Every structure is written in C-alpha cells, then in structure tokens.
C-alpha cells in the first residue's frame, strides 16, 4: 500500500518549483540505478509552469523517456493537445531524442489510439514517475467519475468526457499506478471540494491510483480547504 503525503505550498509557483526539483531528483536517481528515466506527463494547465522550469534545467536528457497519461482526440499540433503543450513549454527546448518522446496517437480516435498506445506501454513498465493533475470532479488523466473501463488494457478509449473534448485516450488506473513515484500537482481554489472529498476518503478516480511506491500531492493553499475536516 503506498504512502500518501500532502505537501503544502503557499502558491502555484512554489508548487511548480518543488515539482521541478523533485522530477530532476527522481530522474537522477533512476538514471543512476538503471540507466534511464521513464516519466508519464500530466496534461491540462497545472503542470505547464513546471514544464517551463524543466526547460531551463540541466539534466541528462538523452536518458529521459517521455510518455503521456492521457490525450485529447485532436490533431497533433492542435494547441489543446496535452502533447503540444508539453512540446512548446519544454520538450521542444531540450535534447531528449525524439524517438524517446511517445505522444498518444489520439488523432486516430479513442479506440485506435488506445489500442496502439497499449502496445507501446508494455515495454515501459514500471514507470519511474507518473505526474497527475486533478479536475474539479476528482478526475485524473482522462479517468472520469462514473466511467467504466476494461482493466486488461493499459490505455483505454474515453467517450462523453465531461471536460471537453469529449473523446480522449487515457492510461487506465492500474497502469498509472504502475510506478515507483506518483506526483500529483493540485493548485487553485476550484479544486477545494475535490481535495476535501479525497481527504474524506471518497472514491474518486484520482484516489484509485495506488502505486507500490511513494505518492506525494503537492498542493497550494488555495486548493487546500482549510475548514474541511479529513
Ligand atoms: C486533461 C488532463 C486533466 C487535467 C485535469 C486538471 O486532459 O484535461 O489530463 O486530467 O489534469 O483536468 O486540469 P487543470 O490542470 O487544467 O486544472
């Protein structure tokens, strides 16, 4: 059972700074231990500042291997694509070999994208680090409350997502949890209710991700509902 640590910061900028330092440290340790660093990136807007900080950092980039936790079914260069955001903020500005950056082919549609990515993921497990954000309803990656997915495919097709666009591809909960470290980045007052529900033990998609390793939630004071009791 993984340990879950809530780590508090005063601002989203401090969360981004801490996340950047943790990612670089976990990468150094992974490369020293087994010659490569396998990381799954989060989408949405929260991680963008962390990615910008990584773009300015020194790291052993040729040993980094990038996967994505989820993707919207849009053309690869669409600005709403999670892979496009990561490329513009970070990946396009450091020397990670393009062959080691694995965007989800969600432009093929949910079923084909999930089938293709499931093939690819097998050889990348366990991940050294999975980064996750959290939506206001407690969703993470593109795993939304009330949606059911087959447990036996690493990546799954998502339809009727409540957060646009409706069609997506997502790693499933077991695959996201197949990692040595899990780092969740949560900022902003809009996340307070989902954070309180998580602390109260409500079964949210994000709380179902239970790696064997260490889980840290880096959270700013705006997202932490000071009045709610766990
Ligand atoms: C996506 C993300 C999604 C995101 C949360 C939080 O494709 O939208 O994968 O899971 O992490 O919705 O989004 P924000 O960081 O923008 O609040």
PDB file of C-alpha atoms and ligand atoms in Angstrom:
ATOM      1  CA  UNK A   1       0.000   0.000   0.000  1.00  0.00           C
ATOM      2  CA  UNK A   2       1.587   3.328  -0.975  1.00  0.00           C
ATOM      3  CA  UNK A   3       2.120   6.140   1.488  1.00  0.00           C
ATOM      4  CA  UNK A   4       0.292   9.358   0.602  1.00  0.00           C
ATOM      5  CA  UNK A   5       1.942  12.621   1.668  1.00  0.00           C
ATOM      6  CA  UNK A   6       0.211  16.005   1.302  1.00  0.00           C
ATOM      7  CA  UNK A   7       2.926  18.641   0.849  1.00  0.00           C
ATOM      8  CA  UNK A   8       1.743  22.241   1.260  1.00  0.00           C
ATOM      9  CA  UNK A   9       2.957  25.350  -0.549  1.00  0.00           C
ATOM     10  CA  UNK A  10       1.873  28.973  -0.488  1.00  0.00           C
ATOM     11  CA  UNK A  11       1.389  29.380  -4.228  1.00  0.00           C
ATOM     12  CA  UNK A  12       1.157  27.622  -7.576  1.00  0.00           C
ATOM     13  CA  UNK A  13       4.621  28.972  -8.394  1.00  0.00           C
ATOM     14  CA  UNK A  14       6.074  27.275  -5.319  1.00  0.00           C
ATOM     15  CA  UNK A  15       4.321  24.034  -6.298  1.00  0.00           C
ATOM     16  CA  UNK A  16       5.907  24.269  -9.751  1.00  0.00           C
ATOM     17  CA  UNK A  17       9.360  24.963  -8.293  1.00  0.00           C
ATOM     18  CA  UNK A  18       9.092  21.992  -5.914  1.00  0.00           C
ATOM     19  CA  UNK A  19       7.744  19.707  -8.632  1.00  0.00           C
ATOM     20  CA  UNK A  20      10.622  20.633 -10.946  1.00  0.00           C
ATOM     21  CA  UNK A  21      13.204  19.849  -8.259  1.00  0.00           C
ATOM     22  CA  UNK A  22      11.532  16.535  -7.361  1.00  0.00           C
ATOM     23  CA  UNK A  23      11.324  15.451 -11.005  1.00  0.00           C
ATOM     24  CA  UNK A  24      15.013  16.243 -11.586  1.00  0.00           C
ATOM     25  CA  UNK A  25      15.990  14.341  -8.414  1.00  0.00           C
ATOM     26  CA  UNK A  26      13.908  11.260  -9.253  1.00  0.00           C
ATOM     27  CA  UNK A  27      15.372  11.337 -12.777  1.00  0.00           C
ATOM     28  CA  UNK A  28      18.967  11.432 -11.464  1.00  0.00           C
ATOM     29  CA  UNK A  29      18.228   8.508  -9.137  1.00  0.00           C
ATOM     30  CA  UNK A  30      16.541   6.440 -11.870  1.00  0.00           C
ATOM     31  CA  UNK A  31      19.344   7.001 -14.379  1.00  0.00           C
ATOM     32  CA  UNK A  32      21.960   6.113 -11.739  1.00  0.00           C
ATOM     33  CA  UNK A  33      20.014   2.985 -10.783  1.00  0.00           C
ATOM     34  CA  UNK A  34      19.010   1.596 -14.188  1.00  0.00           C
ATOM     35  CA  UNK A  35      20.307   3.838 -16.915  1.00  0.00           C
ATOM     36  CA  UNK A  36      17.081   5.582 -17.930  1.00  0.00           C
ATOM     37  CA  UNK A  37      14.238   7.708 -16.572  1.00  0.00           C
ATOM     38  CA  UNK A  38      10.697   6.798 -17.622  1.00  0.00           C
ATOM     39  CA  UNK A  39       8.152   9.507 -16.819  1.00  0.00           C
ATOM     40  CA  UNK A  40       4.437   9.898 -17.612  1.00  0.00           C
ATOM     41  CA  UNK A  41       3.376  13.521 -18.112  1.00  0.00           C
ATOM     42  CA  UNK A  42       0.172  15.136 -16.885  1.00  0.00           C
ATOM     43  CA  UNK A  43      -1.978  17.265 -19.167  1.00  0.00           C
ATOM     44  CA  UNK A  44      -4.194  20.252 -18.522  1.00  0.00           C
ATOM     45  CA  UNK A  45      -2.880  23.639 -17.390  1.00  0.00           C
ATOM     46  CA  UNK A  46      -1.468  22.980 -13.906  1.00  0.00           C
ATOM     47  CA  UNK A  47       1.809  21.320 -14.970  1.00  0.00           C
ATOM     48  CA  UNK A  48       2.680  23.922 -17.631  1.00  0.00           C
ATOM     49  CA  UNK A  49       4.747  26.099 -15.258  1.00  0.00           C
ATOM     50  CA  UNK A  50       6.643  23.023 -14.050  1.00  0.00           C
ATOM     51  CA  UNK A  51       7.403  22.128 -17.689  1.00  0.00           C
ATOM     52  CA  UNK A  52       8.661  25.657 -18.363  1.00  0.00           C
ATOM     53  CA  UNK A  53      11.023  25.372 -15.375  1.00  0.00           C
ATOM     54  CA  UNK A  54      12.285  21.994 -16.625  1.00  0.00           C
ATOM     55  CA  UNK A  55      13.059  23.603 -19.999  1.00  0.00           C
ATOM     56  CA  UNK A  56      15.623  25.797 -18.224  1.00  0.00           C
ATOM     57  CA  UNK A  57      17.139  22.999 -16.107  1.00  0.00           C
ATOM     58  CA  UNK A  58      20.291  20.931 -16.557  1.00  0.00           C
ATOM     59  CA  UNK A  59      19.565  17.201 -16.840  1.00  0.00           C
ATOM     60  CA  UNK A  60      20.831  14.055 -18.523  1.00  0.00           C
ATOM     61  CA  UNK A  61      18.144  14.479 -21.190  1.00  0.00           C
ATOM     62  CA  UNK A  62      19.392  11.693 -23.554  1.00  0.00           C
ATOM     63  CA  UNK A  63      18.359   9.206 -20.843  1.00  0.00           C
ATOM     64  CA  UNK A  64      14.801  10.556 -20.413  1.00  0.00           C
ATOM     65  CA  UNK A  65      11.840   8.632 -21.886  1.00  0.00           C
ATOM     66  CA  UNK A  66       8.529  10.504 -22.064  1.00  0.00           C
ATOM     67  CA  UNK A  67       5.028   9.029 -22.072  1.00  0.00           C
ATOM     68  CA  UNK A  68       1.662  10.733 -21.542  1.00  0.00           C
ATOM     69  CA  UNK A  69      -1.099   9.911 -19.081  1.00  0.00           C
ATOM     70  CA  UNK A  70      -3.845  10.968 -21.441  1.00  0.00           C
ATOM     71  CA  UNK A  71      -4.568  12.832 -24.662  1.00  0.00           C
ATOM     72  CA  UNK A  72      -7.438  14.607 -26.307  1.00  0.00           C
ATOM     73  CA  UNK A  73      -8.591  13.247 -29.705  1.00  0.00           C
ATOM     74  CA  UNK A  74      -7.374  16.257 -31.697  1.00  0.00           C
ATOM     75  CA  UNK A  75      -4.719  16.749 -34.411  1.00  0.00           C
ATOM     76  CA  UNK A  76      -1.146  16.577 -33.006  1.00  0.00           C
ATOM     77  CA  UNK A  77      -0.431  20.289 -33.488  1.00  0.00           C
ATOM     78  CA  UNK A  78      -3.741  21.449 -32.010  1.00  0.00           C
ATOM     79  CA  UNK A  79      -2.942  23.825 -29.083  1.00  0.00           C
ATOM     80  CA  UNK A  80      -5.431  21.916 -26.907  1.00  0.00           C
ATOM     81  CA  UNK A  81      -3.348  18.738 -27.185  1.00  0.00           C
ATOM     82  CA  UNK A  82      -1.517  17.787 -23.983  1.00  0.00           C
ATOM     83  CA  UNK A  83       1.491  16.705 -26.087  1.00  0.00           C
ATOM     84  CA  UNK A  84       1.545  20.071 -27.860  1.00  0.00           C
ATOM     85  CA  UNK A  85       1.513  21.986 -24.570  1.00  0.00           C
ATOM     86  CA  UNK A  86       4.434  19.898 -23.249  1.00  0.00           C
ATOM     87  CA  UNK A  87       6.357  20.327 -26.521  1.00  0.00           C
ATOM     88  CA  UNK A  88       6.022  24.120 -26.581  1.00  0.00           C
ATOM     89  CA  UNK A  89       6.695  24.591 -22.859  1.00  0.00           C
ATOM     90  CA  UNK A  90       9.569  22.091 -22.521  1.00  0.00           C
ATOM     91  CA  UNK A  91      10.165  19.074 -24.762  1.00  0.00           C
ATOM     92  CA  UNK A  92      10.906  21.091 -27.877  1.00  0.00           C
ATOM     93  CA  UNK A  93      13.546  23.051 -25.954  1.00  0.00           C
ATOM     94  CA  UNK A  94      15.760  20.261 -24.511  1.00  0.00           C
ATOM     95  CA  UNK A  95      17.821  17.423 -26.029  1.00  0.00           C
ATOM     96  CA  UNK A  96      15.561  14.458 -25.377  1.00  0.00           C
ATOM     97  CA  UNK A  97      15.842  12.276 -28.520  1.00  0.00           C
ATOM     98  CA  UNK A  98      12.512  12.490 -30.426  1.00  0.00           C
ATOM     99  CA  UNK A  99      12.444   8.674 -30.555  1.00  0.00           C
ATOM    100  CA  UNK A 100      12.141   8.736 -26.746  1.00  0.00           C
ATOM    101  CA  UNK A 101       9.082  11.001 -26.691  1.00  0.00           C
ATOM    102  CA  UNK A 102       5.898   8.936 -27.072  1.00  0.00           C
ATOM    103  CA  UNK A 103       2.765  11.026 -27.633  1.00  0.00           C
ATOM    104  CA  UNK A 104      -0.537   9.139 -27.575  1.00  0.00           C
ATOM    105  CA  UNK A 105      -1.832   8.839 -31.192  1.00  0.00           C
ATOM    106  CA  UNK A 106      -5.242  10.158 -30.104  1.00  0.00           C
ATOM    107  CA  UNK A 107      -5.726  11.758 -33.512  1.00  0.00           C
ATOM    108  CA  UNK A 108      -6.580   8.207 -34.657  1.00  0.00           C
ATOM    109  CA  UNK A 109      -9.663   8.273 -32.425  1.00  0.00           C
ATOM    110  CA  UNK A 110     -10.293   6.787 -28.970  1.00  0.00           C
ATOM    111  CA  UNK A 111     -10.312   3.055 -29.868  1.00  0.00           C
ATOM    112  CA  UNK A 112      -7.398   3.025 -32.304  1.00  0.00           C
ATOM    113  CA  UNK A 113      -5.362   5.431 -30.198  1.00  0.00           C
ATOM    114  CA  UNK A 114      -5.879   3.296 -27.082  1.00  0.00           C
ATOM    115  CA  UNK A 115      -5.045   0.048 -28.906  1.00  0.00           C
ATOM    116  CA  UNK A 116      -1.856   1.463 -30.409  1.00  0.00           C
ATOM    117  CA  UNK A 117      -0.690   3.014 -27.119  1.00  0.00           C
ATOM    118  CA  UNK A 118      -1.437  -0.147 -25.136  1.00  0.00           C
ATOM    119  CA  UNK A 119       1.014  -1.970 -27.422  1.00  0.00           C
ATOM    120  CA  UNK A 120       3.694   0.617 -26.734  1.00  0.00           C
ATOM    121  CA  UNK A 121       3.255   0.864 -22.958  1.00  0.00           C
ATOM    122  CA  UNK A 122       4.081  -2.754 -22.128  1.00  0.00           C
ATOM    123  CA  UNK A 123       7.839  -2.274 -22.555  1.00  0.00           C
ATOM    124  CA  UNK A 124       7.882   0.923 -20.479  1.00  0.00           C
ATOM    125  CA  UNK A 125       6.630  -0.519 -17.195  1.00  0.00           C
ATOM    126  CA  UNK A 126       7.154   0.141 -14.365  1.00  0.00           C
ATOM    127  CA  UNK A 127       7.402   3.899 -14.778  1.00  0.00           C
ATOM    128  CA  UNK A 128       9.864   5.723 -12.569  1.00  0.00           C
ATOM    129  CA  UNK A 129       7.486   8.653 -12.145  1.00  0.00           C
ATOM    130  CA  UNK A 130       3.860   9.424 -13.012  1.00  0.00           C
ATOM    131  CA  UNK A 131       2.690  13.041 -12.913  1.00  0.00           C
ATOM    132  CA  UNK A 132      -1.020  13.678 -12.440  1.00  0.00           C
ATOM    133  CA  UNK A 133      -3.322  16.660 -12.233  1.00  0.00           C
ATOM    134  CA  UNK A 134      -6.831  16.561 -10.810  1.00  0.00           C
ATOM    135  CA  UNK A 135     -10.066  18.006 -12.122  1.00  0.00           C
ATOM    136  CA  UNK A 136     -12.770  19.706 -10.030  1.00  0.00           C
ATOM    137  CA  UNK A 137     -14.729  16.439 -10.006  1.00  0.00           C
ATOM    138  CA  UNK A 138     -11.735  14.391  -8.874  1.00  0.00           C
ATOM    139  CA  UNK A 139     -10.940  13.053 -12.337  1.00  0.00           C
ATOM    140  CA  UNK A 140      -7.336  12.446 -13.257  1.00  0.00           C
ATOM    141  CA  UNK A 141      -5.771  11.902 -16.662  1.00  0.00           C
ATOM    142  CA  UNK A 142      -8.984  11.173 -18.599  1.00  0.00           C
ATOM    143  CA  UNK A 143     -10.481   8.847 -15.998  1.00  0.00           C
ATOM    144  CA  UNK A 144     -13.774  10.483 -15.066  1.00  0.00           C
ATOM    145  CA  UNK A 145     -16.240   9.671 -12.242  1.00  0.00           C
ATOM    146  CA  UNK A 146     -18.829   7.100 -13.297  1.00  0.00           C
ATOM    147  CA  UNK A 147     -16.901   5.914 -16.365  1.00  0.00           C
ATOM    148  CA  UNK A 148     -16.076   2.201 -16.555  1.00  0.00           C
ATOM    149  CA  UNK A 149     -13.020   0.880 -18.381  1.00  0.00           C
ATOM    150  CA  UNK A 150     -11.688  -2.636 -19.129  1.00  0.00           C
ATOM    151  CA  UNK A 151      -8.995  -3.476 -16.582  1.00  0.00           C
ATOM    152  CA  UNK A 152      -6.989  -5.507 -19.081  1.00  0.00           C
ATOM    153  CA  UNK A 153      -5.891  -2.741 -21.448  1.00  0.00           C
ATOM    154  CA  UNK A 154      -3.127  -0.351 -20.473  1.00  0.00           C
ATOM    155  CA  UNK A 155      -4.709   2.518 -22.411  1.00  0.00           C
ATOM    156  CA  UNK A 156      -8.455   2.981 -22.773  1.00  0.00           C
ATOM    157  CA  UNK A 157     -10.857   4.806 -25.096  1.00  0.00           C
ATOM    158  CA  UNK A 158     -12.844   7.627 -23.476  1.00  0.00           C
ATOM    159  CA  UNK A 159     -16.174   8.922 -24.852  1.00  0.00           C
ATOM    160  CA  UNK A 160     -18.523  11.593 -23.482  1.00  0.00           C
ATOM    161  CA  UNK A 161     -15.855  13.112 -21.263  1.00  0.00           C
ATOM    162  CA  UNK A 162     -17.495  15.870 -19.152  1.00  0.00           C
ATOM    163  CA  UNK A 163     -14.414  18.012 -19.770  1.00  0.00           C
ATOM    164  CA  UNK A 164     -14.120  18.869 -23.473  1.00  0.00           C
ATOM    165  CA  UNK A 165     -13.167  17.453 -25.826  1.00  0.00           C
ATOM    166  CA  UNK A 166     -15.493  14.504 -25.290  1.00  0.00           C
ATOM    167  CA  UNK A 167     -13.219  11.944 -26.982  1.00  0.00           C
ATOM    168  CA  UNK A 168      -9.927  11.059 -25.377  1.00  0.00           C
ATOM    169  CA  UNK A 169      -7.408   8.296 -24.704  1.00  0.00           C
ATOM    170  CA  UNK A 170      -6.203   7.617 -21.163  1.00  0.00           C
ATOM    171  CA  UNK A 171      -3.898   5.226 -19.367  1.00  0.00           C
ATOM    172  CA  UNK A 172      -6.067   3.193 -17.017  1.00  0.00           C
ATOM    173  CA  UNK A 173      -5.780   3.375 -13.228  1.00  0.00           C
ATOM    174  CA  UNK A 174      -3.633   0.250 -12.897  1.00  0.00           C
ATOM    175  CA  UNK A 175      -1.146   1.476 -15.495  1.00  0.00           C
ATOM    176  CA  UNK A 176      -0.915   4.948 -13.940  1.00  0.00           C
ATOM    177  CA  UNK A 177      -0.257   3.249 -10.613  1.00  0.00           C
ATOM    178  CA  UNK A 178       2.496   1.003 -12.030  1.00  0.00           C
ATOM    179  CA  UNK A 179       5.220   3.403 -10.959  1.00  0.00           C
ATOM    180  CA  UNK A 180       7.888   3.960  -8.333  1.00  0.00           C
ATOM    181  CA  UNK A 181       6.818   7.529  -7.593  1.00  0.00           C
ATOM    182  CA  UNK A 182       3.490   9.299  -8.090  1.00  0.00           C
ATOM    183  CA  UNK A 183       3.453  13.104  -8.014  1.00  0.00           C
ATOM    184  CA  UNK A 184       0.083  14.895  -8.068  1.00  0.00           C
ATOM    185  CA  UNK A 185       0.074  18.661  -8.692  1.00  0.00           C
ATOM    186  CA  UNK A 186      -3.034  20.455  -7.408  1.00  0.00           C
ATOM    187  CA  UNK A 187      -3.471  24.236  -7.306  1.00  0.00           C
ATOM    188  CA  UNK A 188      -6.292  26.751  -7.206  1.00  0.00           C
ATOM    189  CA  UNK A 189      -9.489  27.248  -5.208  1.00  0.00           C
ATOM    190  CA  UNK A 190     -11.575  25.401  -7.825  1.00  0.00           C
ATOM    191  CA  UNK A 191     -10.043  22.127  -6.595  1.00  0.00           C
ATOM    192  CA  UNK A 192     -11.022  22.608  -2.909  1.00  0.00           C
ATOM    193  CA  UNK A 193     -14.131  20.417  -2.994  1.00  0.00           C
ATOM    194  CA  UNK A 194     -12.408  17.517  -4.735  1.00  0.00           C
ATOM    195  CA  UNK A 195      -9.457  17.790  -2.315  1.00  0.00           C
ATOM    196  CA  UNK A 196     -11.850  17.712   0.654  1.00  0.00           C
ATOM    197  CA  UNK A 197     -13.667  14.690  -0.809  1.00  0.00           C
ATOM    198  CA  UNK A 198     -10.349  12.902  -1.327  1.00  0.00           C
ATOM    199  CA  UNK A 199      -9.284  13.630   2.258  1.00  0.00           C
ATOM    200  CA  UNK A 200     -12.611  12.296   3.491  1.00  0.00           C
ATOM    201  CA  UNK A 201     -11.930   9.009   1.708  1.00  0.00           C
ATOM    202  CA  UNK A 202     -14.455   9.410  -1.100  1.00  0.00           C
ATOM    203  CA  UNK A 203     -13.640   7.033  -4.003  1.00  0.00           C
ATOM    204  CA  UNK A 204     -12.522   9.475  -6.711  1.00  0.00           C
ATOM    205  CA  UNK A 205     -10.704   8.440  -9.914  1.00  0.00           C
ATOM    206  CA  UNK A 206      -7.529  10.052  -8.559  1.00  0.00           C
ATOM    207  CA  UNK A 207      -7.733   8.241  -5.217  1.00  0.00           C
ATOM    208  CA  UNK A 208      -7.955   4.898  -7.031  1.00  0.00           C
ATOM    209  CA  UNK A 209      -4.385   5.339  -8.324  1.00  0.00           C
ATOM    210  CA  UNK A 210      -2.389   3.400  -5.726  1.00  0.00           C
ATOM    211  CA  UNK A 211       1.234   2.738  -6.649  1.00  0.00           C
ATOM    212  CA  UNK A 212       3.512   0.473  -4.630  1.00  0.00           C
ATOM    213  CA  UNK A 213       5.886   3.385  -4.286  1.00  0.00           C
ATOM    214  CA  UNK A 214       5.581   6.849  -2.770  1.00  0.00           C
ATOM    215  CA  UNK A 215       2.729   9.222  -3.557  1.00  0.00           C
ATOM    216  CA  UNK A 216       3.113  12.951  -2.958  1.00  0.00           C
ATOM    217  CA  UNK A 217       0.416  15.551  -3.517  1.00  0.00           C
ATOM    218  CA  UNK A 218       1.980  18.987  -3.992  1.00  0.00           C
ATOM    219  CA  UNK A 219      -0.812  21.424  -3.196  1.00  0.00           C
ATOM    220  CA  UNK A 220      -1.076  25.176  -2.793  1.00  0.00           C
ATOM    221  CA  UNK A 221      -3.043  26.883  -0.028  1.00  0.00           C
ATOM    222  CA  UNK A 222      -5.798  27.951  -2.454  1.00  0.00           C
ATOM    223  CA  UNK A 223      -6.662  24.322  -3.180  1.00  0.00           C
ATOM    224  CA  UNK A 224      -6.455  23.182   0.436  1.00  0.00           C
ATOM    225  CA  UNK A 225      -9.864  23.730   2.058  1.00  0.00           C
ATOM    226  CA  UNK A 226      -8.735  24.928   5.442  1.00  0.00           C
ATOM    227  CA  UNK A 227     -12.153  24.432   7.006  1.00  0.00           C
ATOM    228  CA  UNK A 228     -12.909  20.900   5.918  1.00  0.00           C
ATOM    229  CA  UNK A 229     -12.079  18.121   8.360  1.00  0.00           C
ATOM    230  CA  UNK A 230     -10.498  14.946   6.959  1.00  0.00           C
TER     231      UNK A 230
HETATM  232  C1  LIG B   1      -6.706  16.906 -19.412  1.00  0.00           C
HETATM  233  C2  LIG B   1      -5.907  16.485 -18.214  1.00  0.00           C
HETATM  234  C3  LIG B   1      -6.772  16.503 -16.996  1.00  0.00           C
HETATM  235  C4  LIG B   1      -6.226  17.569 -16.083  1.00  0.00           C
HETATM  236  C5  LIG B   1      -7.235  17.964 -15.038  1.00  0.00           C
HETATM  237  C6  LIG B   1      -6.775  19.240 -14.341  1.00  0.00           C
HETATM  238  O1  LIG B   1      -6.532  16.349 -20.486  1.00  0.00           O
HETATM  239  O2  LIG B   1      -7.515  17.816 -19.247  1.00  0.00           O
HETATM  240  O3  LIG B   1      -5.260  15.336 -18.357  1.00  0.00           O
HETATM  241  O4  LIG B   1      -6.830  15.305 -16.286  1.00  0.00           O
HETATM  242  O5  LIG B   1      -5.052  17.091 -15.445  1.00  0.00           O
HETATM  243  O6  LIG B   1      -8.479  18.203 -15.684  1.00  0.00           O
HETATM  244  O7  LIG B   1      -6.709  20.252 -15.321  1.00  0.00           O
HETATM  245  P1  LIG B   1      -6.082  21.674 -14.949  1.00  0.00           P
HETATM  246  O8  LIG B   1      -4.656  21.412 -14.573  1.00  0.00           O
HETATM  247  O9  LIG B   1      -6.188  22.473 -16.229  1.00  0.00           O
HETATM  248  O10 LIG B   1      -6.885  22.225 -13.811  1.00  0.00           O
END
